[in-house]
Coordinates of C-alpha atoms in Angstrom, one line a residue:
Chain G
M1 CA 30.3 13.6 25.4
S2 CA 27.9 15.3 23.1
T3 CA 25.0 14.1 21.2
Q4 CA 24.5 14.1 17.4
N5 CA 21.4 14.1 15.7
L6 CA 20.5 12.2 12.5
H7 CA 17.8 11.0 10.3
M8 CA 16.3 7.5 11.8
Y9 CA 13.1 8.2 8.8
R10 CA 12.9 10.4 6.2
R11 CA 9.8 11.5 4.0
P12 CA 10.7 9.1 0.6
E13 CA 11.8 12.0 -2.0
A14 CA 10.0 10.2 -4.8
L15 CA 6.5 12.0 -2.8
L16 CA 5.8 14.7 -3.8
N17 CA 5.3 17.7 -1.4
V18 CA 1.3 18.2 -2.3
R19 CA -1.4 17.4 0.0
T20 CA -3.5 14.5 -0.9
H21 CA -6.9 13.9 -1.8
Y22 CA -7.4 11.1 0.4
C23 CA -9.4 10.3 3.3
A24 CA -8.0 10.5 7.0
G25 CA -6.1 7.0 7.3
C26 CA -6.9 6.1 4.1
G27 CA -5.1 3.1 3.1
H28 CA -3.0 4.5 -0.1
G29 CA -1.9 6.9 1.5
I30 CA 0.8 3.9 2.9
I31 CA 0.9 2.6 -0.4
H32 CA 2.0 5.7 -1.9
K33 CA 4.7 5.6 0.7
L34 CA 5.8 2.4 0.2
F35 CA 6.2 2.7 -2.9
A36 CA 8.3 5.6 -3.0
E37 CA 10.1 4.3 -0.8
A38 CA 11.1 1.6 -3.2
L39 CA 11.4 3.1 -6.2
G40 CA 14.6 5.3 -3.8
E41 CA 16.0 2.2 -3.0
L42 CA 15.8 0.3 -6.1
N43 CA 17.1 4.2 -7.7
I44 CA 14.7 3.6 -10.5
R45 CA 12.4 6.4 -9.9
E46 CA 13.8 7.9 -13.5
E47 CA 12.7 4.7 -15.8
T48 CA 9.5 4.3 -13.4
I49 CA 6.2 4.5 -15.2
V50 CA 2.8 4.3 -13.3
V51 CA -0.2 3.0 -15.3
A52 CA -3.6 4.8 -12.7
P53 CA -6.6 2.8 -12.4
V54 CA -10.0 4.4 -11.9
G55 CA -10.9 4.4 -8.8
C56 CA -9.8 6.1 -5.6
S57 CA -6.2 6.4 -7.1
V58 CA -6.7 7.5 -10.2
L59 CA -4.5 11.0 -9.4
L60 CA -1.4 8.9 -8.7
Y61 CA 1.1 10.5 -10.9
N62 CA 0.2 13.4 -8.6
Y63 CA 1.7 12.7 -5.7
I64 CA 4.0 10.5 -7.0
N65 CA 6.8 11.9 -8.7
V66 CA 7.1 9.4 -11.8
D67 CA 5.9 9.3 -15.9
G68 CA 2.4 8.2 -15.4
L69 CA -0.7 7.8 -17.5
E70 CA -4.2 7.0 -17.3
A71 CA -6.3 3.8 -17.8
A72 CA -10.2 3.2 -19.0
H73 CA -11.9 1.8 -16.0
G74 CA -10.4 -1.8 -15.8
R75 CA -7.9 -2.3 -18.8
T76 CA -5.2 -0.7 -16.7
P77 CA -2.9 -4.4 -17.4
A78 CA -3.4 -3.7 -20.7
V79 CA -1.9 -0.3 -21.5
A80 CA 0.6 -1.3 -19.4
T81 CA 1.5 -4.4 -21.7
G82 CA 1.7 -1.9 -24.4
V83 CA 4.0 0.0 -22.6
K84 CA 6.3 -2.4 -21.9
R85 CA 6.7 -4.0 -24.9
A86 CA 7.0 -0.2 -26.6
Q87 CA 9.4 1.0 -24.0
P88 CA 11.4 -2.8 -23.0
N89 CA 14.0 -0.1 -20.3
R90 CA 11.1 0.8 -18.3
I91 CA 9.8 -0.5 -15.2
V92 CA 5.7 -0.2 -15.5
V93 CA 4.0 -0.3 -12.4
S94 CA 0.1 -0.8 -12.6
Y95 CA -1.5 0.4 -9.6
Q96 CA -4.9 -1.2 -9.1
G97 CA -7.8 -0.8 -6.9
D98 CA -10.7 -4.0 -6.4
G99 CA -13.6 -2.9 -8.5
D100 CA -10.6 -2.4 -11.6
L101 CA -8.6 -5.4 -11.4
L102 CA -11.5 -8.0 -10.4
A103 CA -14.7 -6.5 -11.7
I104 CA -14.3 -4.8 -14.9
G105 CA -10.7 -5.7 -15.6
T106 CA -10.8 -9.1 -14.9
G107 CA -10.2 -10.2 -18.2
E108 CA -7.1 -7.8 -18.5
T109 CA -5.7 -8.9 -15.5
L110 CA -6.2 -13.0 -16.1
H111 CA -4.7 -12.5 -20.2
A112 CA -1.9 -10.1 -18.7
A113 CA -0.1 -12.8 -15.8
N114 CA -1.6 -15.2 -18.4
R115 CA 0.8 -13.8 -20.9
G116 CA 3.4 -13.7 -18.5
E117 CA 4.1 -9.8 -19.1
N118 CA 7.1 -8.7 -17.6
I119 CA 5.4 -5.6 -15.2
T120 CA 4.1 -5.7 -11.8
V121 CA 1.0 -5.6 -10.8
I122 CA 0.5 -3.5 -7.3
F123 CA -3.5 -4.5 -6.4
V124 CA -5.1 -2.3 -3.4
N125 CA -7.9 -4.8 -1.8
N126 CA -10.1 -2.4 0.2
A127 CA -13.6 -4.7 0.1
N128 CA -15.4 -2.1 -1.9
Y129 CA -15.4 0.5 -4.2
G130 CA -14.3 3.6 -2.7
M131 CA -14.4 6.3 -4.9
T132 CA -18.2 5.8 -5.7
G133 CA -19.3 5.4 -1.9
G134 CA -18.7 2.4 -0.4
Q135 CA -20.9 0.0 -2.7
M136 CA -20.4 -3.9 -2.7
A137 CA -16.9 -4.8 -4.5
P138 CA -15.8 -8.3 -5.7
T139 CA -13.9 -8.8 -3.0
T140 CA -16.8 -7.3 -0.3
L141 CA -16.7 -10.1 2.5
V142 CA -20.0 -12.0 2.6
D143 CA -22.3 -10.3 5.7
Q144 CA -20.3 -7.2 5.2
R145 CA -22.4 -4.1 5.2
T146 CA -22.1 -1.8 1.7
L147 CA -24.1 0.7 0.2
T148 CA -25.5 -1.8 -2.0
S149 CA -25.7 -4.6 0.3
P150 CA -27.4 -2.8 3.5
K151 CA -28.1 -6.2 4.6
G152 CA -24.7 -7.8 4.4
R153 CA -23.3 -9.7 1.1
N154 CA -25.8 -12.7 0.3
P155 CA -23.5 -15.6 -1.2
Q156 CA -27.1 -17.2 -2.3
E157 CA -27.3 -13.8 -4.1
T158 CA -23.7 -12.9 -5.6
G159 CA -21.4 -15.0 -4.7
Y160 CA -18.1 -14.8 -2.5
P161 CA -15.2 -12.7 -2.4
I162 CA -12.9 -13.5 -4.8
R163 CA -9.5 -14.2 -3.8
A164 CA -7.6 -12.9 -6.8
C165 CA -3.6 -14.4 -6.1
E166 CA -5.6 -17.6 -5.7
L167 CA -6.8 -17.7 -8.6
L168 CA -4.0 -16.2 -10.8
S169 CA -1.3 -18.9 -8.8
T170 CA -3.9 -21.6 -11.1
L171 CA -1.5 -19.6 -14.3
E172 CA 1.7 -20.5 -15.6
A173 CA 3.3 -17.6 -16.2
P174 CA 3.6 -15.2 -12.9
A175 CA 6.8 -14.9 -11.5
Y176 CA 5.8 -13.9 -8.1
I177 CA 2.4 -13.6 -6.4
E178 CA 2.3 -12.3 -2.5
R179 CA -1.0 -11.4 -0.5
V180 CA 0.4 -8.7 2.3
S181 CA -1.6 -5.9 4.6
L182 CA -1.4 -2.9 5.8
H183 CA -2.8 -3.6 9.9
N184 CA 0.2 -2.8 12.3
P185 CA 4.0 -1.7 11.5
G186 CA 5.4 -5.5 11.5
A187 CA 2.6 -5.6 8.3
V188 CA 3.5 -2.8 7.0
K189 CA 7.4 -3.6 6.8
K190 CA 6.4 -6.5 5.0
T191 CA 4.2 -5.0 2.3
K192 CA 7.4 -2.7 1.7
K193 CA 9.7 -5.5 1.5
A194 CA 7.1 -7.2 -1.2
I195 CA 6.9 -4.3 -3.3
V196 CA 10.9 -4.0 -3.5
K197 CA 10.9 -7.2 -4.4
A198 CA 8.4 -7.4 -7.3
L199 CA 10.1 -4.1 -8.8
Q200 CA 13.0 -5.7 -8.3
Y201 CA 12.3 -8.8 -10.2
Q202 CA 10.9 -6.7 -13.0
K203 CA 14.1 -5.0 -13.2
E204 CA 16.0 -8.3 -13.9
G205 CA 13.1 -9.6 -15.9
R206 CA 11.8 -12.6 -14.5
G207 CA 8.5 -11.6 -15.4
Y208 CA 4.7 -10.8 -14.2
S209 CA 5.1 -10.1 -10.3
F210 CA 1.6 -9.1 -8.5
V211 CA 1.5 -7.7 -5.0
E212 CA -2.5 -7.9 -3.1
I213 CA -1.7 -5.2 -0.2
L214 CA -5.0 -5.9 2.4
S215 CA -6.1 -1.8 2.7
M216 CA -8.5 -0.1 5.0
C217 CA -11.6 2.4 3.8
P218 CA -13.0 3.9 7.7
T219 CA -14.7 6.5 5.5
N220 CA -16.5 3.7 3.6
W221 CA -16.5 1.4 6.1
G222 CA -18.1 3.9 8.9
I223 CA -15.6 3.4 11.3
E224 CA -12.3 5.3 12.8
P225 CA -8.8 4.6 10.4
A226 CA -7.6 2.4 13.7
A227 CA -10.2 0.5 14.3
G228 CA -10.6 -0.3 10.3
A229 CA -6.3 -1.5 10.9
D230 CA -8.1 -4.2 13.9
W231 CA -10.5 -4.8 11.1
I232 CA -8.2 -6.2 8.6
K233 CA -6.9 -8.6 10.6
T234 CA -10.1 -9.5 12.2
S235 CA -12.5 -9.9 9.5
M236 CA -10.2 -9.7 5.8
V237 CA -7.0 -11.8 6.6
P238 CA -9.2 -14.9 8.2
W239 CA -10.9 -15.2 4.4
F240 CA -7.8 -13.2 2.3
P241 CA -4.3 -14.9 4.3
H242 CA -1.0 -13.8 3.8
K243 CA 0.9 -16.1 1.8
V244 CA 3.9 -16.0 -1.1
F245 CA 1.4 -18.1 -3.6
R246 CA 4.6 -17.8 -5.7
D247 CA 8.0 -17.0 -5.7
R248 CA 10.0 -18.4 -9.0
P249 CA 13.3 -16.5 -8.4
A250 CA 13.9 -17.5 -4.9
E251 CA 12.4 -21.6 -5.8
A252 CA 15.0 -22.0 -8.5
A253 CA 17.9 -20.2 -7.0
A254 CA 16.5 -22.8 -4.3
A255 CA 16.7 -25.4 -6.3
G256 CA 19.7 -24.2 -8.2
G257 CA 21.6 -23.8 -4.6
K258 CA 20.3 -27.9 -4.1
A259 CA 21.8 -29.4 -7.4
S260 CA 25.3 -27.5 -6.9
Chain U
M1 CA 17.7 2.3 25.1
K2 CA 17.5 4.4 21.6
Q3 CA 15.9 7.7 21.6
G4 CA 14.4 9.5 19.0
I5 CA 12.4 12.9 18.8
P6 CA 9.6 12.6 16.1
E7 CA 9.0 15.4 14.3
I8 CA 5.5 16.0 13.1
D9 CA 4.1 18.1 10.0
K10 CA 1.0 19.6 11.4
E11 CA 0.4 20.9 8.3
R12 CA 0.3 17.6 6.8
C13 CA -1.7 15.7 9.4
K14 CA -5.0 14.6 8.7
G15 CA -6.1 13.5 12.3
C16 CA -6.1 9.4 11.3
G17 CA -4.6 8.5 14.7
L18 CA -3.3 5.3 13.6
C19 CA 0.4 6.5 15.0
I20 CA -1.5 7.0 18.6
A21 CA -2.8 3.8 18.7
N22 CA 0.3 1.9 17.4
C23 CA 2.6 3.8 19.3
P24 CA 4.3 1.3 21.9
K25 CA 5.2 4.0 24.3
N26 CA 1.6 5.8 24.1
I27 CA 2.9 9.4 23.9
L28 CA 1.8 10.4 21.1
E29 CA -2.0 12.4 21.8
M30 CA -4.1 14.4 19.6
A31 CA -4.5 17.5 20.0
N32 CA -7.0 20.1 20.8
D33 CA -6.4 22.6 18.3
I34 CA -7.1 22.5 14.1
N35 CA -4.1 22.8 11.5
S36 CA -4.8 25.1 8.5
F37 CA -7.2 22.2 6.5
G38 CA -9.4 21.8 9.5
A39 CA -8.2 18.9 10.6
Y40 CA -7.0 17.6 14.6
Y41 CA -3.6 17.0 14.2
T42 CA -1.4 14.6 16.0
I43 CA 1.8 16.0 18.7
C44 CA 4.2 13.9 21.0
S45 CA 3.3 14.7 24.7
D46 CA 7.0 13.5 26.1
E47 CA 9.7 13.5 23.7
S48 CA 12.0 12.0 26.1
Q49 CA 10.3 8.7 26.2
C50 CA 11.0 8.5 22.4
I51 CA 12.3 4.9 21.5
A52 CA 12.8 5.9 18.0
C53 CA 10.9 2.6 16.8
G54 CA 9.6 4.4 14.1
A55 CA 6.1 2.4 14.1
C56 CA 4.6 5.9 13.9
S57 CA 6.0 6.9 10.7
L58 CA 5.4 3.5 8.8
M59 CA 1.9 3.5 9.6
C60 CA 1.3 7.5 9.0
P61 CA -0.9 7.5 5.3
D62 CA 0.1 11.3 4.7
A63 CA 4.5 10.6 5.4
A64 CA 3.5 13.4 8.1
I65 CA 6.0 12.0 10.3
E66 CA 9.8 11.8 10.6
I67 CA 12.2 10.8 13.0
I68 CA 15.3 11.7 14.0
L69 CA 17.7 9.4 16.1
K70 CA 20.0 11.1 19.0
R71 CA 22.9 9.3 19.1
E72 CA 25.8 10.1 21.4
V73 CA 29.2 10.8 20.1
G74 CA 32.6 11.0 21.8

């Protein structure tokens, strides 16, 4: 009897061999890794174009070995629309944060979803503006302290956190909308499944797919990374519940199965 | 029981501790040393206890942990 060793988990090939600029424990790193794994699994690395947002993930194309371009703040879905229409055979992914997607880019987000563009949007929700130092974002929770809401967000003054998935699921066109998170290894696995599914649907030409990922920003939340993961579970998940809001292809398959 | 070896790339590690917090066997710990970037890094204190669950490699934001599965053949 002898032992044979084999890799159970390997660093994904699509991830470039560079050190990222993200803070220790930042959720972007986990999402980049899952995205790179998904590209490898579906074998679509060569045909993928990533549109990077303005925010912490602005240098996304330096870390993942895919073609990429940079859009003006919030205009990522508009640029992705153009790229997809010019190059319909490429997989176009718009990677956005909460300031980009829900503050300055709300219009682009809603209309790209409403047109049902065949693109994938990965939405990283960390409840603040990370790059600029942790100011209040549209997704900041009620009573959450940030740089610009030092006494906690007051809904009388600044309203309530926007739930992007619920908002988009009122539209008719999107094919796939799901909210997932990164608070523990099980949740990370589900997140990867959601990303793979979204990319798969785009590859099959099913239409607009949207994945919201609750992510941690321990530096700007002022807590340790592990405590940040717990904070997602205890504070963010009650307001932003995990749910598949829409899965048109699966619903159609189920209905087709029943009919036959 | 599956047996594994966590291979931690200490130069890639930023010392966030997410792997340590999520290890079901509590065999990962922070080293008393820093890497060339000045960050503390994770080490495995007892590789024989590793069950190759992959929790650390899933949570690692810098993809610094690879898991090698030990398999008995023959």
